[in-house]
Amino acid sequence: MPSLPNPNPNPRSRETFVEKPFVGQPCSSLEGCSGGAACICSNPRECKCECPKEMGYSVSSDGKSCRRTRRRLKEKCRSDVDCGAAFSECTSGGCRCKSGFQRDGSGGCKPVAYKCVNHAEPLKFDNKLTTCIVQKMHRDSEADDVIGQDEGSTVAVALPSANSSIALSPRRSSSSSASTADTKRCP
């Protein structure tokens, strides 16, 4: 690797500037690469500076650096492949969200309406979609507050990201007269 003298030499210091490797040159993950390239290793001892194609970059005309080839929303494009956001397409010469999707405020596209596989409404708290984990548990464990359950039945419990839990009970016949104010029913 070439070592270039410091452009602002200090007579008391012996610092030198070490240039990072360019696209195509060997590298180490500790030193990295120059020109927007990433140090990609095919095995622990064979690493080379490359432009991350999966991130929308390719080698620029100088052969030493990377340039962005995928476009962000509202940027000019020629085909759908040019657009980097998921669920986007190239229409009218610019990257836009596909039909049924809208900009999410962070450079991507999100669905206009969320539809569950079972045709039920998605889980929401405070009118916001909630990501949760559904776990099956035996009736005698932590879900003792579920009203109107048979003794040996299982319940599904949704755990929202805020680490609070809400018990979801299986659908029961309409003849049940028990109060279910604190219980969300599975569709």
PDB file of C-alpha atoms in Angstrom:
ATOM      1  CA  MET A   1       0.000   0.000   0.000  1.00  0.00           C
ATOM      2  CA  PRO A   2       1.430   3.412  -0.896  1.00  0.00           C
ATOM      3  CA  SER A   3       2.264   5.715   1.954  1.00  0.00           C
ATOM      4  CA  LEU A   4       1.998   9.410   1.179  1.00  0.00           C
ATOM      5  CA  PRO A   5       3.573  12.197   3.227  1.00  0.00           C
ATOM      6  CA  ASN A   6       1.274  14.297   5.361  1.00  0.00           C
ATOM      7  CA  PRO A   7       0.289  17.474   3.398  1.00  0.00           C
ATOM      8  CA  ASN A   8       0.692  19.580   6.566  1.00  0.00           C
ATOM      9  CA  PRO A   9       3.889  18.162   8.045  1.00  0.00           C
ATOM     10  CA  ASN A  10       4.696  18.963  11.624  1.00  0.00           C
ATOM     11  CA  PRO A  11       8.471  18.948  12.152  1.00  0.00           C
ATOM     12  CA  ARG A  12       7.990  17.370  15.587  1.00  0.00           C
ATOM     13  CA  SER A  13       5.710  14.588  14.273  1.00  0.00           C
ATOM     14  CA  ARG A  14       6.481  11.672  11.994  1.00  0.00           C
ATOM     15  CA  GLU A  15       2.859  11.035  10.944  1.00  0.00           C
ATOM     16  CA  THR A  16       2.151   9.734   7.481  1.00  0.00           C
ATOM     17  CA  PHE A  17      -1.143   9.358   5.688  1.00  0.00           C
ATOM     18  CA  VAL A  18      -1.912   5.799   4.582  1.00  0.00           C
ATOM     19  CA  GLU A  19      -4.288   5.702   1.642  1.00  0.00           C
ATOM     20  CA  LYS A  20      -7.097   3.127   1.825  1.00  0.00           C
ATOM     21  CA  PRO A  21      -7.340   0.602  -1.029  1.00  0.00           C
ATOM     22  CA  PHE A  22      -9.560   1.259  -4.065  1.00  0.00           C
ATOM     23  CA  VAL A  23     -12.120  -0.980  -5.798  1.00  0.00           C
ATOM     24  CA  GLY A  24     -10.521  -4.270  -6.839  1.00  0.00           C
ATOM     25  CA  GLN A  25      -7.567  -3.996  -4.454  1.00  0.00           C
ATOM     26  CA  PRO A  26      -6.939  -6.313  -1.471  1.00  0.00           C
ATOM     27  CA  CYS A  27      -8.167  -4.950   1.869  1.00  0.00           C
ATOM     28  CA  SER A  28      -8.768  -5.787   5.509  1.00  0.00           C
ATOM     29  CA  SER A  29     -12.044  -5.274   7.334  1.00  0.00           C
ATOM     30  CA  LEU A  30     -10.233  -3.132   9.920  1.00  0.00           C
ATOM     31  CA  GLU A  31      -8.843  -0.576   7.457  1.00  0.00           C
ATOM     32  CA  GLY A  32     -11.807  -0.560   5.049  1.00  0.00           C
ATOM     33  CA  CYS A  33     -11.787   0.838   1.516  1.00  0.00           C
ATOM     34  CA  SER A  34     -11.881   4.233  -0.156  1.00  0.00           C
ATOM     35  CA  GLY A  35     -14.361   5.597  -2.675  1.00  0.00           C
ATOM     36  CA  GLY A  36     -17.486   4.186  -1.037  1.00  0.00           C
ATOM     37  CA  ALA A  37     -16.378   0.574  -1.576  1.00  0.00           C
ATOM     38  CA  ALA A  38     -16.863  -2.198   0.983  1.00  0.00           C
ATOM     39  CA  CYS A  39     -14.249  -4.749   2.020  1.00  0.00           C
ATOM     40  CA  ILE A  40     -15.826  -8.093   1.008  1.00  0.00           C
ATOM     41  CA  CYS A  41     -14.147 -11.345   2.058  1.00  0.00           C
ATOM     42  CA  SER A  42     -14.618 -14.599   0.139  1.00  0.00           C
ATOM     43  CA  ASN A  43     -12.737 -16.328   2.988  1.00  0.00           C
ATOM     44  CA  PRO A  44     -10.878 -14.983   6.048  1.00  0.00           C
ATOM     45  CA  ARG A  45      -7.647 -14.410   4.083  1.00  0.00           C
ATOM     46  CA  GLU A  46      -9.025 -13.178   0.750  1.00  0.00           C
ATOM     47  CA  CYS A  47     -10.683  -9.772   1.022  1.00  0.00           C
ATOM     48  CA  LYS A  48     -11.150  -7.291  -1.793  1.00  0.00           C
ATOM     49  CA  CYS A  49     -12.762  -3.842  -2.146  1.00  0.00           C
ATOM     50  CA  GLU A  50     -16.059  -4.090  -4.043  1.00  0.00           C
ATOM     51  CA  CYS A  51     -19.100  -1.926  -4.737  1.00  0.00           C
ATOM     52  CA  PRO A  52     -22.124  -3.400  -2.908  1.00  0.00           C
ATOM     53  CA  LYS A  53     -24.458  -4.194  -5.830  1.00  0.00           C
ATOM     54  CA  GLU A  54     -27.278  -5.314  -3.533  1.00  0.00           C
ATOM     55  CA  MET A  55     -27.262  -1.808  -2.054  1.00  0.00           C
ATOM     56  CA  GLY A  56     -27.555  -0.194  -5.477  1.00  0.00           C
ATOM     57  CA  TYR A  57     -23.893   0.679  -6.154  1.00  0.00           C
ATOM     58  CA  SER A  58     -21.634  -0.046  -9.129  1.00  0.00           C
ATOM     59  CA  VAL A  59     -18.069   0.836 -10.139  1.00  0.00           C
ATOM     60  CA  SER A  60     -17.808   4.425 -11.379  1.00  0.00           C
ATOM     61  CA  SER A  61     -16.081   5.392 -14.636  1.00  0.00           C
ATOM     62  CA  ASP A  62     -12.747   6.040 -12.871  1.00  0.00           C
ATOM     63  CA  GLY A  63     -12.605   2.353 -11.862  1.00  0.00           C
ATOM     64  CA  LYS A  64     -11.536   3.271  -8.329  1.00  0.00           C
ATOM     65  CA  SER A  65     -14.743   4.306  -6.597  1.00  0.00           C
ATOM     66  CA  CYS A  66     -18.423   3.362  -6.373  1.00  0.00           C
ATOM     67  CA  ARG A  67     -21.445   5.271  -7.577  1.00  0.00           C
ATOM     68  CA  ARG A  68     -25.062   4.848  -6.585  1.00  0.00           C
ATOM     69  CA  THR A  69     -27.099   3.319  -9.374  1.00  0.00           C
ATOM     70  CA  ARG A  70     -30.410   2.810  -7.596  1.00  0.00           C
ATOM     71  CA  ARG A  71     -32.531   5.880  -7.089  1.00  0.00           C
ATOM     72  CA  ARG A  72     -34.514   7.098  -4.103  1.00  0.00           C
ATOM     73  CA  LEU A  73     -38.191   7.981  -4.252  1.00  0.00           C
ATOM     74  CA  LYS A  74     -38.873  11.084  -6.401  1.00  0.00           C
ATOM     75  CA  GLU A  75     -35.493  10.770  -8.175  1.00  0.00           C
ATOM     76  CA  LYS A  76     -35.236  10.317 -11.957  1.00  0.00           C
ATOM     77  CA  CYS A  77     -35.181   6.772 -13.341  1.00  0.00           C
ATOM     78  CA  ARG A  78     -35.402   4.806 -16.589  1.00  0.00           C
ATOM     79  CA  SER A  79     -36.779   1.464 -15.361  1.00  0.00           C
ATOM     80  CA  ASP A  80     -38.154  -0.181 -12.212  1.00  0.00           C
ATOM     81  CA  VAL A  81     -34.731  -1.721 -11.507  1.00  0.00           C
ATOM     82  CA  ASP A  82     -33.340   1.800 -10.960  1.00  0.00           C
ATOM     83  CA  CYS A  83     -35.632   2.360  -7.953  1.00  0.00           C
ATOM     84  CA  GLY A  84     -34.149   1.183  -4.662  1.00  0.00           C
ATOM     85  CA  ALA A  85     -37.159   1.364  -2.317  1.00  0.00           C
ATOM     86  CA  ALA A  86     -39.192  -1.802  -1.814  1.00  0.00           C
ATOM     87  CA  PHE A  87     -42.632  -1.632  -3.487  1.00  0.00           C
ATOM     88  CA  SER A  88     -41.558   1.234  -5.756  1.00  0.00           C
ATOM     89  CA  GLU A  89     -41.554   1.539  -9.540  1.00  0.00           C
ATOM     90  CA  CYS A  90     -40.378   3.918 -12.233  1.00  0.00           C
ATOM     91  CA  THR A  91     -43.361   5.883 -13.535  1.00  0.00           C
ATOM     92  CA  SER A  92     -43.330   9.150 -15.469  1.00  0.00           C
ATOM     93  CA  GLY A  93     -39.532   9.209 -15.280  1.00  0.00           C
ATOM     94  CA  GLY A  94     -39.339   9.095 -11.473  1.00  0.00           C
ATOM     95  CA  CYS A  95     -39.326   6.525  -8.674  1.00  0.00           C
ATOM     96  CA  ARG A  96     -42.744   6.343  -7.009  1.00  0.00           C
ATOM     97  CA  CYS A  97     -44.521   3.945  -4.649  1.00  0.00           C
ATOM     98  CA  LYS A  98     -46.563   1.278  -6.449  1.00  0.00           C
ATOM     99  CA  SER A  99     -50.357   1.395  -6.418  1.00  0.00           C
ATOM    100  CA  GLY A 100     -51.629   0.464  -2.954  1.00  0.00           C
ATOM    101  CA  PHE A 101     -48.503   1.841  -1.249  1.00  0.00           C
ATOM    102  CA  GLN A 102     -47.500   5.274   0.062  1.00  0.00           C
ATOM    103  CA  ARG A 103     -44.269   6.919   1.228  1.00  0.00           C
ATOM    104  CA  ASP A 104     -43.419   6.005   4.823  1.00  0.00           C
ATOM    105  CA  GLY A 105     -41.323   9.075   5.681  1.00  0.00           C
ATOM    106  CA  SER A 106     -38.030   7.174   5.850  1.00  0.00           C
ATOM    107  CA  GLY A 107     -37.383   6.643   2.144  1.00  0.00           C
ATOM    108  CA  GLY A 108     -39.544   3.556   1.698  1.00  0.00           C
ATOM    109  CA  CYS A 109     -43.084   2.591   0.735  1.00  0.00           C
ATOM    110  CA  LYS A 110     -45.686   1.138   3.110  1.00  0.00           C
ATOM    111  CA  PRO A 111     -49.100  -0.394   2.383  1.00  0.00           C
ATOM    112  CA  VAL A 112     -52.064   1.989   2.352  1.00  0.00           C
ATOM    113  CA  ALA A 113     -54.211  -0.696   4.017  1.00  0.00           C
ATOM    114  CA  TYR A 114     -53.062  -3.659   6.070  1.00  0.00           C
ATOM    115  CA  LYS A 115     -54.912  -6.908   5.442  1.00  0.00           C
ATOM    116  CA  CYS A 116     -54.464 -10.038   7.512  1.00  0.00           C
ATOM    117  CA  VAL A 117     -54.464 -13.505   5.988  1.00  0.00           C
ATOM    118  CA  ASN A 118     -57.560 -14.427   8.020  1.00  0.00           C
ATOM    119  CA  HIS A 119     -59.398 -11.294   6.759  1.00  0.00           C
ATOM    120  CA  ALA A 120     -59.451  -9.806  10.282  1.00  0.00           C
ATOM    121  CA  GLU A 121     -58.291  -6.369  11.344  1.00  0.00           C
ATOM    122  CA  PRO A 122     -54.596  -6.100  12.290  1.00  0.00           C
ATOM    123  CA  LEU A 123     -53.635  -5.737  15.959  1.00  0.00           C
ATOM    124  CA  LYS A 124     -53.614  -2.061  16.961  1.00  0.00           C
ATOM    125  CA  PHE A 125     -52.990  -0.184  20.207  1.00  0.00           C
ATOM    126  CA  ASP A 126     -53.780   3.545  20.327  1.00  0.00           C
ATOM    127  CA  ASN A 127     -54.769   3.272  16.636  1.00  0.00           C
ATOM    128  CA  LYS A 128     -51.181   2.273  15.702  1.00  0.00           C
ATOM    129  CA  LEU A 129     -50.186  -1.060  14.207  1.00  0.00           C
ATOM    130  CA  THR A 130     -48.428  -3.243  16.731  1.00  0.00           C
ATOM    131  CA  THR A 131     -45.787  -5.815  15.989  1.00  0.00           C
ATOM    132  CA  CYS A 132     -46.318  -8.766  18.257  1.00  0.00           C
ATOM    133  CA  ILE A 133     -45.423 -12.368  18.882  1.00  0.00           C
ATOM    134  CA  VAL A 134     -48.234 -14.883  19.267  1.00  0.00           C
ATOM    135  CA  GLN A 135     -47.500 -17.724  21.657  1.00  0.00           C
ATOM    136  CA  LYS A 136     -49.640 -20.666  22.668  1.00  0.00           C
ATOM    137  CA  MET A 137     -49.745 -21.339  26.377  1.00  0.00           C
ATOM    138  CA  HIS A 138     -51.684 -23.693  28.596  1.00  0.00           C
ATOM    139  CA  ARG A 139     -54.750 -22.320  30.364  1.00  0.00           C
ATOM    140  CA  ASP A 140     -53.198 -22.820  33.831  1.00  0.00           C
ATOM    141  CA  SER A 141     -50.138 -20.636  33.147  1.00  0.00           C
ATOM    142  CA  GLU A 142     -50.015 -16.818  33.111  1.00  0.00           C
ATOM    143  CA  ALA A 143     -53.290 -16.244  31.248  1.00  0.00           C
ATOM    144  CA  ASP A 144     -55.510 -16.873  34.297  1.00  0.00           C
ATOM    145  CA  ASP A 145     -57.395 -13.616  33.748  1.00  0.00           C
ATOM    146  CA  VAL A 146     -59.011 -14.815  30.493  1.00  0.00           C
ATOM    147  CA  ILE A 147     -62.731 -15.054  31.179  1.00  0.00           C
ATOM    148  CA  GLY A 148     -64.902 -18.028  30.264  1.00  0.00           C
ATOM    149  CA  GLN A 149     -62.221 -20.552  29.298  1.00  0.00           C
ATOM    150  CA  ASP A 150     -62.625 -24.285  29.638  1.00  0.00           C
ATOM    151  CA  GLU A 151     -60.225 -25.892  32.098  1.00  0.00           C
ATOM    152  CA  GLY A 152     -57.901 -27.690  29.666  1.00  0.00           C
ATOM    153  CA  SER A 153     -57.960 -25.180  26.785  1.00  0.00           C
ATOM    154  CA  THR A 154     -55.044 -23.241  25.360  1.00  0.00           C
ATOM    155  CA  VAL A 155     -54.962 -19.520  24.719  1.00  0.00           C
ATOM    156  CA  ALA A 156     -52.901 -17.353  22.402  1.00  0.00           C
ATOM    157  CA  VAL A 157     -51.177 -14.368  23.974  1.00  0.00           C
ATOM    158  CA  ALA A 158     -49.994 -11.424  21.887  1.00  0.00           C
ATOM    159  CA  LEU A 159     -46.972  -9.639  23.279  1.00  0.00           C
ATOM    160  CA  PRO A 160     -46.721  -6.098  21.888  1.00  0.00           C
ATOM    161  CA  SER A 161     -43.298  -4.529  21.494  1.00  0.00           C
ATOM    162  CA  ALA A 162     -43.851  -2.457  24.656  1.00  0.00           C
ATOM    163  CA  ASN A 163     -43.501  -5.703  26.680  1.00  0.00           C
ATOM    164  CA  SER A 164     -47.069  -5.469  27.941  1.00  0.00           C
ATOM    165  CA  SER A 165     -49.332  -8.404  27.231  1.00  0.00           C
ATOM    166  CA  ILE A 166     -52.937  -8.869  26.303  1.00  0.00           C
ATOM    167  CA  ALA A 167     -54.681 -12.214  26.379  1.00  0.00           C
ATOM    168  CA  LEU A 168     -56.444 -13.393  23.255  1.00  0.00           C
ATOM    169  CA  SER A 169     -59.001 -16.134  23.713  1.00  0.00           C
ATOM    170  CA  PRO A 170     -60.334 -18.547  21.092  1.00  0.00           C
ATOM    171  CA  ARG A 171     -63.708 -17.708  19.547  1.00  0.00           C
ATOM    172  CA  ARG A 172     -66.604 -18.993  21.645  1.00  0.00           C
ATOM    173  CA  SER A 173     -70.250 -19.467  20.885  1.00  0.00           C
ATOM    174  CA  SER A 174     -72.471 -16.398  21.079  1.00  0.00           C
ATOM    175  CA  SER A 175     -74.343 -17.891  24.049  1.00  0.00           C
ATOM    176  CA  SER A 176     -71.562 -16.797  26.405  1.00  0.00           C
ATOM    177  CA  SER A 177     -72.731 -14.032  28.703  1.00  0.00           C
ATOM    178  CA  ALA A 178     -69.426 -13.434  30.495  1.00  0.00           C
ATOM    179  CA  SER A 179     -67.985  -9.929  30.461  1.00  0.00           C
ATOM    180  CA  THR A 180     -64.972  -9.592  28.139  1.00  0.00           C
ATOM    181  CA  ALA A 181     -64.037  -5.946  28.627  1.00  0.00           C
ATOM    182  CA  ASP A 182     -60.324  -6.669  29.131  1.00  0.00           C
ATOM    183  CA  THR A 183     -60.091  -9.564  26.688  1.00  0.00           C
ATOM    184  CA  LYS A 184     -59.402  -9.231  22.976  1.00  0.00           C
ATOM    185  CA  ARG A 185     -60.898 -12.090  20.983  1.00  0.00           C
ATOM    186  CA  CYS A 186     -59.109 -13.846  18.176  1.00  0.00           C
ATOM    187  CA  PRO A 187     -61.017 -13.473  14.907  1.00  0.00           C
TER     188      PRO A 187
END
